[in-house]
């Protein structure tokens, strides 16, 4: 009699637990399996997309402290530059702005990453950097928050750009301010230029023209945004 009562009690307890569980939480439930399958599919698609545009698989804070996903530039030609406001190469800001204005409608974007790693030549706050870029150099291309491009504090983007483990042939430590990495429409690094290569140098402008001449990948946001709706 005692054993029978115990079994009944256990059965009731199991039933109560089952009823208390949220819908779809029971192991083997089709809805749960479908959710897991959908989540895994999204993760797999993200990994595939990242592998196709490795140089853009990073999120960075802009100069206004807003997080920006560099994937938004997929399909564009990107010139990444570590900049400084008190450097002998600082006048290159003007050349970069001219380069940007001449080619932005063709798909070029320039991303500036201020760094204070060399001679402490960019000591200001992000707000001071923004003021300098807008008032002194009249920069209109994206300026990001200050980062480190050297040593233990190096940001993930520059770890990728400079590490030989990244698998591209343009790896190696940043030597000074205004080093430039050219990224094609597929998110691949296709060129690197040191500080002495001015924004209007033929070796850089010709490489940019070549990259701009490439077709925009069909999966890139820049390509999709050009598709018009039937009623447009």
Tab-separated table of N, CA and C in Angstrom, residues 13-181:
chain	number	residue	atom	x	y	z
A	13	UNK	N	3.953	14.303	-9.224
A	13	UNK	CA	5.042	15.279	-9.207
A	13	UNK	C	5.616	15.488	-10.607
A	14	UNK	N	5.790	14.374	-11.339
A	14	UNK	CA	6.321	14.465	-12.704
A	14	UNK	C	5.365	15.223	-13.611
A	15	UNK	N	4.046	14.996	-13.405
A	15	UNK	CA	3.041	15.665	-14.208
A	15	UNK	C	3.049	17.165	-13.946
A	16	UNK	N	3.194	17.530	-12.668
A	16	UNK	CA	3.233	18.951	-12.299
A	16	UNK	C	4.438	19.637	-12.929
A	17	UNK	N	5.601	18.974	-12.885
A	17	UNK	CA	6.816	19.531	-13.480
A	17	UNK	C	6.652	19.713	-14.978
A	18	UNK	N	6.048	18.711	-15.630
A	18	UNK	CA	5.851	18.783	-17.077
A	18	UNK	C	4.925	19.924	-17.460
A	19	UNK	N	3.845	20.107	-16.658
A	19	UNK	CA	2.906	21.185	-16.940
A	19	UNK	C	3.529	22.555	-16.717
A	20	UNK	N	4.463	22.611	-15.777
A	20	UNK	CA	5.110	23.893	-15.452
A	20	UNK	C	6.140	24.296	-16.484
A	21	UNK	N	6.640	23.359	-17.274
A	21	UNK	CA	7.656	23.664	-18.286
A	21	UNK	C	7.047	24.461	-19.428
A	22	UNK	N	7.786	25.421	-19.972
A	22	UNK	CA	7.265	26.213	-21.094
A	22	UNK	C	7.057	25.355	-22.318
A	23	UNK	N	6.142	25.804	-23.140
A	23	UNK	CA	5.837	25.064	-24.358
A	23	UNK	C	7.082	24.898	-25.207
A	24	UNK	N	7.335	23.707	-25.685
A	24	UNK	CA	8.494	23.451	-26.543
A	24	UNK	C	9.746	23.099	-25.794
A	25	UNK	N	9.694	23.068	-24.434
A	25	UNK	CA	10.897	22.803	-23.662
A	25	UNK	C	11.150	21.321	-23.472
A	26	UNK	N	10.158	20.500	-23.754
A	26	UNK	CA	10.327	19.057	-23.580
A	26	UNK	C	11.290	18.533	-24.624
A	27	UNK	N	12.245	17.719	-24.176
A	27	UNK	CA	13.260	17.178	-25.080
A	27	UNK	C	12.604	16.450	-26.239
A	28	UNK	N	13.060	16.687	-27.425
A	28	UNK	CA	12.516	16.017	-28.587
A	28	UNK	C	11.330	16.730	-29.191
A	29	UNK	N	10.879	17.822	-28.578
A	29	UNK	CA	9.740	18.562	-29.102
A	29	UNK	C	10.094	19.139	-30.465
A	30	UNK	N	9.250	18.967	-31.491
A	30	UNK	CA	9.548	19.446	-32.843
A	30	UNK	C	9.824	20.945	-32.910
A	31	UNK	N	9.075	21.727	-32.124
A	31	UNK	CA	9.274	23.184	-32.140
A	31	UNK	C	10.660	23.552	-31.641
A	32	UNK	N	11.097	22.848	-30.569
A	32	UNK	CA	12.423	23.105	-30.016
A	32	UNK	C	13.507	22.746	-31.026
A	33	UNK	N	13.340	21.610	-31.669
A	33	UNK	CA	14.309	21.179	-32.671
A	33	UNK	C	14.391	22.175	-33.823
A	34	UNK	N	13.237	22.705	-34.237
A	34	UNK	CA	13.192	23.645	-35.338
A	34	UNK	C	13.899	24.958	-34.970
A	35	UNK	N	13.701	25.416	-33.717
A	35	UNK	CA	14.359	26.639	-33.256
A	35	UNK	C	15.870	26.465	-33.238
A	36	UNK	N	16.318	25.310	-32.720
A	36	UNK	CA	17.753	25.029	-32.673
A	36	UNK	C	18.334	24.964	-34.079
A	37	UNK	N	17.591	24.347	-34.999
A	37	UNK	CA	18.045	24.209	-36.375
A	37	UNK	C	18.158	25.574	-37.038
A	38	UNK	N	17.162	26.452	-36.767
A	38	UNK	CA	17.167	27.795	-37.339
A	38	UNK	C	18.339	28.617	-36.804
A	39	UNK	N	18.579	28.516	-35.479
A	39	UNK	CA	19.684	29.256	-34.858
A	39	UNK	C	21.024	28.790	-35.407
A	40	UNK	N	21.182	27.477	-35.571
A	40	UNK	CA	22.423	26.929	-36.105
A	40	UNK	C	22.634	27.368	-37.546
A	41	UNK	N	21.530	27.429	-38.304
A	41	UNK	CA	21.613	27.850	-39.696
A	41	UNK	C	22.092	29.297	-39.799
A	42	UNK	N	21.596	30.166	-38.902
A	42	UNK	CA	22.020	31.565	-38.895
A	42	UNK	C	23.500	31.682	-38.567
A	43	UNK	N	23.957	30.870	-37.584
A	43	UNK	CA	25.368	30.885	-37.210
A	43	UNK	C	26.245	30.418	-38.362
A	44	UNK	N	25.799	29.380	-39.060
A	44	UNK	CA	26.560	28.847	-40.189
A	44	UNK	C	26.654	29.877	-41.319
A	45	UNK	N	25.532	30.559	-41.586
A	45	UNK	CA	25.530	31.575	-42.641
A	45	UNK	C	26.471	32.716	-42.288
A	46	UNK	N	26.493	33.103	-40.996
A	46	UNK	CA	27.367	34.190	-40.548
A	46	UNK	C	28.831	33.795	-40.722
A	47	UNK	N	29.166	32.539	-40.370
A	47	UNK	CA	30.545	32.067	-40.520
A	47	UNK	C	30.965	32.072	-41.984
A	48	UNK	N	30.051	31.655	-42.857
A	48	UNK	CA	30.349	31.628	-44.291
A	48	UNK	C	30.557	33.044	-44.810
A	49	UNK	N	29.658	33.963	-44.388
A	49	UNK	CA	29.776	35.359	-44.815
A	49	UNK	C	31.071	35.972	-44.315
A	50	UNK	N	31.430	35.674	-43.064
A	50	UNK	CA	32.666	36.209	-42.492
A	50	UNK	C	33.894	35.707	-43.238
A	51	UNK	N	33.851	34.439	-43.640
A	51	UNK	CA	35.005	33.868	-44.336
A	51	UNK	C	35.183	34.495	-45.715
A	52	UNK	N	34.103	35.045	-46.262
A	52	UNK	CA	34.167	35.657	-47.585
A	52	UNK	C	34.664	37.103	-47.533
A	53	UNK	N	34.576	37.749	-46.375
A	53	UNK	CA	35.038	39.133	-46.257
A	53	UNK	C	35.761	39.309	-44.929
A	54	UNK	N	36.875	38.605	-44.749
A	54	UNK	CA	37.562	38.549	-43.445
A	54	UNK	C	37.995	39.888	-42.873
A	55	UNK	N	38.365	40.842	-43.701
A	55	UNK	CA	38.869	42.115	-43.186
A	55	UNK	C	37.763	43.003	-42.632
A	56	UNK	N	36.501	42.627	-42.874
A	56	UNK	CA	35.382	43.447	-42.429
A	56	UNK	C	34.582	42.799	-41.301
A	57	UNK	N	35.102	41.726	-40.746
A	57	UNK	CA	34.366	40.985	-39.715
A	57	UNK	C	34.648	41.521	-38.318
A	58	UNK	N	34.533	42.829	-38.164
A	58	UNK	CA	34.835	43.446	-36.873
A	58	UNK	C	33.816	44.534	-36.560
A	59	UNK	N	33.593	44.735	-35.272
A	59	UNK	CA	32.760	45.839	-34.811
A	59	UNK	C	33.659	46.825	-34.084
A	60	UNK	N	33.526	48.098	-34.438
A	60	UNK	CA	34.393	49.145	-33.898
A	60	UNK	C	33.543	50.313	-33.425
A	61	UNK	N	34.032	51.025	-32.419
A	61	UNK	CA	33.359	52.235	-31.958
A	61	UNK	C	33.796	53.411	-32.836
A	62	UNK	N	32.814	54.200	-33.278
A	62	UNK	CA	33.186	55.382	-34.045
A	62	UNK	C	33.543	56.517	-33.093
A	63	UNK	N	33.891	57.667	-33.642
A	63	UNK	CA	34.382	58.775	-32.824
A	63	UNK	C	33.302	59.320	-31.891
A	64	UNK	N	32.024	59.000	-32.184
A	64	UNK	CA	30.913	59.401	-31.318
A	64	UNK	C	30.526	58.297	-30.339
A	65	UNK	N	31.370	57.260	-30.253
A	65	UNK	CA	31.177	56.142	-29.326
A	65	UNK	C	30.002	55.244	-29.707
A	66	UNK	N	29.634	55.248	-30.973
A	66	UNK	CA	28.599	54.340	-31.461
A	66	UNK	C	29.262	53.119	-32.095
A	67	UNK	N	28.757	51.941	-31.773
A	67	UNK	CA	29.332	50.726	-32.347
A	67	UNK	C	28.940	50.598	-33.812
A	68	UNK	N	29.934	50.328	-34.643
A	68	UNK	CA	29.715	50.176	-36.075
A	68	UNK	C	30.216	48.806	-36.526
A	69	UNK	N	29.401	48.137	-37.306
A	69	UNK	CA	29.779	46.849	-37.869
A	69	UNK	C	30.434	47.106	-39.221
A	70	UNK	N	31.678	46.717	-39.363
A	70	UNK	CA	32.383	46.994	-40.620
A	70	UNK	C	31.815	46.212	-41.794
A	71	UNK	N	30.957	45.237	-41.517
A	71	UNK	CA	30.321	44.496	-42.612
A	71	UNK	C	29.443	45.409	-43.464
A	72	UNK	N	29.059	46.558	-42.914
A	72	UNK	CA	28.234	47.492	-43.679
A	72	UNK	C	28.964	47.984	-44.933
A	73	UNK	N	30.291	47.822	-44.958
A	73	UNK	CA	31.072	48.275	-46.104
A	73	UNK	C	31.342	47.153	-47.103
A	74	UNK	N	30.730	46.009	-46.892
A	74	UNK	CA	30.884	44.915	-47.850
A	74	UNK	C	30.380	45.373	-49.214
A	75	UNK	N	31.153	45.090	-50.238
A	75	UNK	CA	30.796	45.513	-51.589
A	75	UNK	C	31.441	46.820	-51.990
A	76	UNK	N	32.049	47.507	-51.018
A	76	UNK	CA	32.773	48.736	-51.305
A	76	UNK	C	34.284	48.477	-51.302
A	77	UNK	N	35.025	49.412	-51.835
A	77	UNK	CA	36.482	49.365	-51.722
A	77	UNK	C	36.844	50.216	-50.513
A	78	UNK	N	37.608	49.638	-49.598
A	78	UNK	CA	37.872	50.284	-48.313
A	78	UNK	C	39.365	50.545	-48.144
A	79	UNK	N	39.692	51.774	-47.752
A	79	UNK	CA	41.070	52.120	-47.423
A	79	UNK	C	41.120	52.389	-45.920
A	80	UNK	N	41.830	51.538	-45.180
A	80	UNK	CA	41.947	51.675	-43.736
A	80	UNK	C	43.269	52.353	-43.398
A	81	UNK	N	43.198	53.412	-42.584
A	81	UNK	CA	44.392	54.198	-42.290
A	81	UNK	C	44.485	54.477	-40.790
A	82	UNK	N	45.650	54.189	-40.189
A	82	UNK	CA	45.863	54.604	-38.799
A	82	UNK	C	46.412	56.028	-38.818
A	83	UNK	N	45.673	56.951	-38.242
A	83	UNK	CA	45.975	58.376	-38.384
A	83	UNK	C	46.423	58.992	-37.060
A	84	UNK	N	46.959	60.199	-37.147
A	84	UNK	CA	47.373	60.964	-35.970
A	84	UNK	C	47.304	62.445	-36.316
A	85	UNK	N	46.997	63.273	-35.323
A	85	UNK	CA	46.765	64.697	-35.582
A	85	UNK	C	47.996	65.575	-35.405
A	86	UNK	N	49.077	65.024	-34.850
A	86	UNK	CA	50.280	65.833	-34.608
A	86	UNK	C	51.518	65.158	-35.211
A	87	UNK	N	51.346	64.627	-36.383
A	87	UNK	CA	52.406	63.876	-37.051
A	87	UNK	C	52.869	64.635	-38.290
A	88	UNK	N	54.089	64.350	-38.700
A	88	UNK	CA	54.591	64.975	-39.923
A	88	UNK	C	53.777	64.584	-41.146
A	89	UNK	N	53.062	63.458	-41.051
A	89	UNK	CA	52.235	63.000	-42.171
A	89	UNK	C	50.776	63.437	-42.037
A	90	UNK	N	50.447	64.202	-40.989
A	90	UNK	CA	49.071	64.653	-40.773
A	90	UNK	C	48.470	65.387	-41.980
A	91	UNK	N	49.272	66.147	-42.757
A	91	UNK	CA	48.704	66.783	-43.951
A	91	UNK	C	48.071	65.794	-44.934
A	92	UNK	N	48.368	64.497	-44.779
A	92	UNK	CA	47.742	63.510	-45.657
A	92	UNK	C	46.228	63.445	-45.456
A	93	UNK	N	45.730	63.960	-44.334
A	93	UNK	CA	44.287	64.052	-44.141
A	93	UNK	C	43.642	64.754	-45.335
A	94	UNK	N	44.271	65.852	-45.772
A	94	UNK	CA	43.720	66.622	-46.893
A	94	UNK	C	43.706	65.790	-48.169
A	95	UNK	N	44.789	65.069	-48.407
A	95	UNK	CA	44.857	64.221	-49.587
A	95	UNK	C	43.859	63.080	-49.523
A	96	UNK	N	43.668	62.524	-48.342
A	96	UNK	CA	42.686	61.443	-48.175
A	96	UNK	C	41.277	61.950	-48.442
A	97	UNK	N	40.991	63.170	-47.994
A	97	UNK	CA	39.669	63.751	-48.238
A	97	UNK	C	39.430	63.962	-49.729
A	98	UNK	N	40.428	64.448	-50.441
A	98	UNK	CA	40.300	64.631	-51.886
A	98	UNK	C	40.100	63.287	-52.596
A	99	UNK	N	40.853	62.297	-52.142
A	99	UNK	CA	40.729	60.954	-52.716
A	99	UNK	C	39.326	60.413	-52.497
A	100	UNK	N	38.802	60.638	-51.306
A	100	UNK	CA	37.459	60.171	-50.966
A	100	UNK	C	36.399	60.889	-51.806
A	101	UNK	N	36.496	62.196	-51.900
A	101	UNK	CA	35.518	62.967	-52.661
A	101	UNK	C	35.504	62.559	-54.136
A	102	UNK	N	36.671	62.217	-54.672
A	102	UNK	CA	36.775	61.855	-56.085
A	102	UNK	C	36.218	60.471	-56.398
A	103	UNK	N	36.170	59.619	-55.363
A	103	UNK	CA	35.831	58.217	-55.630
A	103	UNK	C	34.682	57.650	-54.804
A	104	UNK	N	34.103	58.439	-53.914
A	104	UNK	CA	33.053	57.892	-53.038
A	104	UNK	C	31.832	57.421	-53.820
A	105	UNK	N	31.498	58.130	-54.894
A	105	UNK	CA	30.338	57.725	-55.693
A	105	UNK	C	30.605	56.463	-56.505
A	106	UNK	N	31.880	56.116	-56.645
A	106	UNK	CA	32.237	54.888	-57.352
A	106	UNK	C	32.284	53.692	-56.404
A	107	UNK	N	32.264	53.978	-55.079
A	107	UNK	CA	32.257	52.880	-54.109
A	107	UNK	C	33.423	52.860	-53.152
A	108	UNK	N	34.223	53.943	-53.108
A	108	UNK	CA	35.350	53.987	-52.174
A	108	UNK	C	34.909	54.563	-50.836
A	109	UNK	N	35.361	53.957	-49.750
A	109	UNK	CA	35.186	54.529	-48.417
A	109	UNK	C	36.530	54.481	-47.707
A	110	UNK	N	36.850	55.541	-47.003
A	110	UNK	CA	38.092	55.609	-46.231
A	110	UNK	C	37.733	55.568	-44.757
A	111	UNK	N	38.372	54.678	-44.010
A	111	UNK	CA	38.130	54.542	-42.575
A	111	UNK	C	39.387	54.973	-41.833
A	112	UNK	N	39.258	55.980	-40.989
A	112	UNK	CA	40.398	56.499	-40.239
A	112	UNK	C	40.348	55.998	-38.805
A	113	UNK	N	41.460	55.424	-38.350
A	113	UNK	CA	41.560	54.890	-36.999
A	113	UNK	C	42.673	55.639	-36.253
A	114	UNK	N	42.316	56.651	-35.465
A	114	UNK	CA	43.323	57.405	-34.711
A	114	UNK	C	44.049	56.508	-33.715
A	115	UNK	N	45.360	56.714	-33.605
A	115	UNK	CA	46.171	55.926	-32.665
A	115	UNK	C	47.277	56.811	-32.092
A	116	UNK	N	47.590	56.579	-30.848
A	116	UNK	CA	48.596	57.384	-30.150
A	116	UNK	C	49.871	56.575	-29.904
A	117	UNK	N	50.092	55.575	-30.742
A	117	UNK	CA	51.180	54.615	-30.510
A	117	UNK	C	52.559	55.137	-30.898
A	118	UNK	N	52.617	56.087	-31.809
A	118	UNK	CA	53.909	56.527	-32.327
A	118	UNK	C	54.194	57.962	-31.901
A	119	UNK	N	55.138	58.105	-31.006
A	119	UNK	CA	55.523	59.429	-30.543
A	119	UNK	C	54.429	60.183	-29.820
A	120	UNK	N	53.391	59.453	-29.392
A	120	UNK	CA	52.244	60.089	-28.711
A	120	UNK	C	51.745	61.285	-29.508
A	121	UNK	N	51.545	61.046	-30.815
A	121	UNK	CA	51.192	62.126	-31.722
A	121	UNK	C	49.689	62.283	-31.946
A	122	UNK	N	48.892	61.560	-31.152
A	122	UNK	CA	47.445	61.766	-31.191
A	122	UNK	C	46.908	61.662	-29.763
A	123	UNK	N	47.272	62.615	-28.896
A	123	UNK	CA	46.966	62.524	-27.469
A	123	UNK	C	45.548	62.944	-27.081
A	124	UNK	N	44.827	63.563	-27.988
A	124	UNK	CA	43.528	64.137	-27.646
A	124	UNK	C	42.430	63.115	-27.400
A	125	UNK	N	41.327	63.603	-26.852
A	125	UNK	CA	40.145	62.767	-26.637
A	125	UNK	C	39.437	62.556	-27.972
A	126	UNK	N	38.446	61.670	-27.983
A	126	UNK	CA	37.709	61.432	-29.218
A	126	UNK	C	36.986	62.692	-29.686
A	127	UNK	N	36.445	63.465	-28.758
A	127	UNK	CA	35.758	64.699	-29.146
A	127	UNK	C	36.740	65.706	-29.751
A	128	UNK	N	37.955	65.737	-29.212
A	128	UNK	CA	38.976	66.625	-29.763
A	128	UNK	C	39.409	66.164	-31.157
A	129	UNK	N	39.473	64.847	-31.334
A	129	UNK	CA	39.810	64.292	-32.643
A	129	UNK	C	38.753	64.674	-33.675
A	130	UNK	N	37.502	64.558	-33.267
A	130	UNK	CA	36.400	64.896	-34.168
A	130	UNK	C	36.462	66.361	-34.561
A	131	UNK	N	36.716	67.226	-33.588
A	131	UNK	CA	36.801	68.658	-33.858
A	131	UNK	C	37.961	68.964	-34.798
A	132	UNK	N	39.098	68.320	-34.575
A	132	UNK	CA	40.261	68.529	-35.439
A	132	UNK	C	39.950	68.124	-36.875
A	133	UNK	N	39.343	66.932	-37.030
A	133	UNK	CA	39.087	66.411	-38.371
A	133	UNK	C	38.064	67.249	-39.127
A	134	UNK	N	37.073	67.747	-38.423
A	134	UNK	CA	36.020	68.514	-39.095
A	134	UNK	C	36.423	69.966	-39.361
A	135	UNK	N	37.132	70.580	-38.417
A	135	UNK	CA	37.448	72.002	-38.563
A	135	UNK	C	38.761	72.267	-39.288
A	136	UNK	N	39.749	71.425	-39.054
A	136	UNK	CA	41.072	71.659	-39.649
A	136	UNK	C	41.199	70.998	-41.024
A	137	UNK	N	40.752	69.751	-41.118
A	137	UNK	CA	40.933	69.013	-42.371
A	137	UNK	C	39.636	68.839	-43.149
A	138	UNK	N	38.518	69.238	-42.559
A	138	UNK	CA	37.213	69.146	-43.221
A	138	UNK	C	36.929	67.720	-43.715
A	139	UNK	N	37.250	66.765	-42.872
A	139	UNK	CA	37.081	65.355	-43.217
A	139	UNK	C	35.608	64.962	-43.168
A	140	UNK	N	35.163	64.234	-44.183
A	140	UNK	CA	33.790	63.734	-44.212
A	140	UNK	C	33.723	62.210	-44.258
A	141	UNK	N	34.862	61.548	-44.402
A	141	UNK	CA	34.842	60.073	-44.356
A	141	UNK	C	34.813	59.626	-42.892
A	142	UNK	N	34.441	58.377	-42.619
A	142	UNK	CA	34.251	57.911	-41.244
A	142	UNK	C	35.530	57.957	-40.393
A	143	UNK	N	35.385	58.541	-39.197
A	143	UNK	CA	36.464	58.576	-38.214
A	143	UNK	C	36.046	57.697	-37.036
A	144	UNK	N	36.936	56.836	-36.621
A	144	UNK	CA	36.624	55.920	-35.526
A	144	UNK	C	37.278	56.373	-34.227
A	145	UNK	N	36.824	55.786	-33.137
A	145	UNK	CA	37.398	56.110	-31.828
A	145	UNK	C	38.855	55.656	-31.798
A	146	UNK	N	39.614	56.262	-30.917
A	146	UNK	CA	41.033	55.966	-30.824
A	146	UNK	C	41.263	54.490	-30.480
A	147	UNK	N	42.223	53.888	-31.145
A	147	UNK	CA	42.575	52.484	-30.920
A	147	UNK	C	44.082	52.372	-30.723
A	148	UNK	N	44.522	51.171	-30.414
A	148	UNK	CA	45.944	50.880	-30.407
A	148	UNK	C	46.230	49.929	-31.562
A	149	UNK	N	47.305	50.192	-32.275
A	149	UNK	CA	47.675	49.343	-33.405
A	149	UNK	C	48.973	48.589	-33.139
A	150	UNK	N	49.433	48.649	-31.882
A	150	UNK	CA	50.672	47.982	-31.477
A	150	UNK	C	50.503	47.311	-30.115
A	151	UNK	N	51.343	46.315	-29.863
A	151	UNK	CA	51.491	45.758	-28.520
A	151	UNK	C	50.286	45.027	-27.958
A	152	UNK	N	50.277	44.899	-26.637
A	152	UNK	CA	49.251	44.120	-25.951
A	152	UNK	C	47.860	44.709	-26.095
A	153	UNK	N	47.787	46.017	-26.241
A	153	UNK	CA	46.491	46.684	-26.336
A	153	UNK	C	45.964	46.775	-27.768
A	154	UNK	N	46.636	46.152	-28.702
A	154	UNK	CA	46.233	46.223	-30.099
A	154	UNK	C	44.789	45.748	-30.268
A	155	UNK	N	44.012	46.510	-31.011
A	155	UNK	CA	42.606	46.151	-31.208
A	155	UNK	C	42.500	44.950	-32.161
A	156	UNK	N	41.393	44.188	-32.095
A	156	UNK	CA	41.236	42.979	-32.924
A	156	UNK	C	41.405	43.217	-34.419
A	157	UNK	N	40.900	44.349	-34.922
A	157	UNK	CA	41.050	44.614	-36.351
A	157	UNK	C	42.516	44.651	-36.749
A	158	UNK	N	43.330	45.368	-35.981
A	158	UNK	CA	44.739	45.491	-36.348
A	158	UNK	C	45.532	44.224	-36.035
A	159	UNK	N	45.022	43.406	-35.138
A	159	UNK	CA	45.638	42.091	-34.947
A	159	UNK	C	45.480	41.283	-36.226
A	160	UNK	N	44.286	41.379	-36.818
A	160	UNK	CA	44.059	40.666	-38.079
A	160	UNK	C	44.910	41.254	-39.195
A	161	UNK	N	44.932	42.564	-39.302
A	161	UNK	CA	45.666	43.203	-40.391
A	161	UNK	C	47.159	42.914	-40.345
A	162	UNK	N	47.715	42.786	-39.134
A	162	UNK	CA	49.178	42.688	-39.001
A	162	UNK	C	49.697	41.278	-38.710
A	163	UNK	N	48.824	40.368	-38.297
A	163	UNK	CA	49.283	39.028	-37.920
A	163	UNK	C	49.514	38.141	-39.147
A	164	UNK	N	50.637	37.460	-39.153
A	164	UNK	CA	50.931	36.532	-40.244
A	164	UNK	C	50.035	35.305	-40.193
A	165	UNK	N	49.396	35.083	-39.043
A	165	UNK	CA	48.462	33.968	-38.909
A	165	UNK	C	47.144	34.239	-39.625
A	166	UNK	N	46.928	35.480	-40.046
A	166	UNK	CA	45.677	35.843	-40.711
A	166	UNK	C	45.589	35.289	-42.124
A	167	UNK	N	46.724	34.911	-42.691
A	167	UNK	CA	46.700	34.243	-43.981
A	167	UNK	C	46.782	35.144	-45.209
A	168	UNK	N	46.963	36.444	-45.027
A	168	UNK	CA	47.139	37.311	-46.193
A	168	UNK	C	48.611	37.741	-46.270
A	169	UNK	N	49.025	38.216	-47.420
A	169	UNK	CA	50.457	38.477	-47.638
A	169	UNK	C	50.896	39.885	-47.235
A	170	UNK	N	49.994	40.655	-46.638
A	170	UNK	CA	50.339	42.031	-46.285
A	170	UNK	C	50.507	42.221	-44.783
A	171	UNK	N	50.702	41.120	-44.064
A	171	UNK	CA	50.861	41.177	-42.610
A	171	UNK	C	52.217	41.769	-42.235
A	172	UNK	N	52.334	42.144	-40.971
A	172	UNK	CA	53.565	42.740	-40.463
A	172	UNK	C	53.219	43.931	-39.590
A	173	UNK	N	54.065	44.248	-38.613
A	173	UNK	CA	53.758	45.334	-37.678
A	173	UNK	C	53.623	46.695	-38.360
A	174	UNK	N	52.754	47.529	-37.789
A	174	UNK	CA	52.619	48.906	-38.251
A	174	UNK	C	53.892	49.651	-37.867
A	175	UNK	N	54.450	50.355	-38.820
A	175	UNK	CA	55.724	51.038	-38.590
A	175	UNK	C	55.563	52.481	-38.116
A	176	UNK	N	54.474	53.134	-38.534
A	176	UNK	CA	54.281	54.542	-38.168
A	176	UNK	C	52.847	54.938	-38.509
A	177	UNK	N	52.512	56.182	-38.226
A	177	UNK	CA	51.179	56.687	-38.565
A	177	UNK	C	50.978	56.716	-40.080
A	178	UNK	N	49.725	56.644	-40.474
A	178	UNK	CA	49.298	56.742	-41.872
A	178	UNK	C	49.778	55.572	-42.726
A	179	UNK	N	49.839	54.372	-42.127
A	179	UNK	CA	49.947	53.149	-42.919
A	179	UNK	C	48.561	52.889	-43.499
A	180	UNK	N	48.523	52.323	-44.694
A	180	UNK	CA	47.245	52.175	-45.396
A	180	UNK	C	47.051	50.729	-45.867
A	181	UNK	N	45.858	50.186	-45.598
A	181	UNK	CA	45.482	48.863	-46.087
A	181	UNK	C	44.321	49.027	-47.062
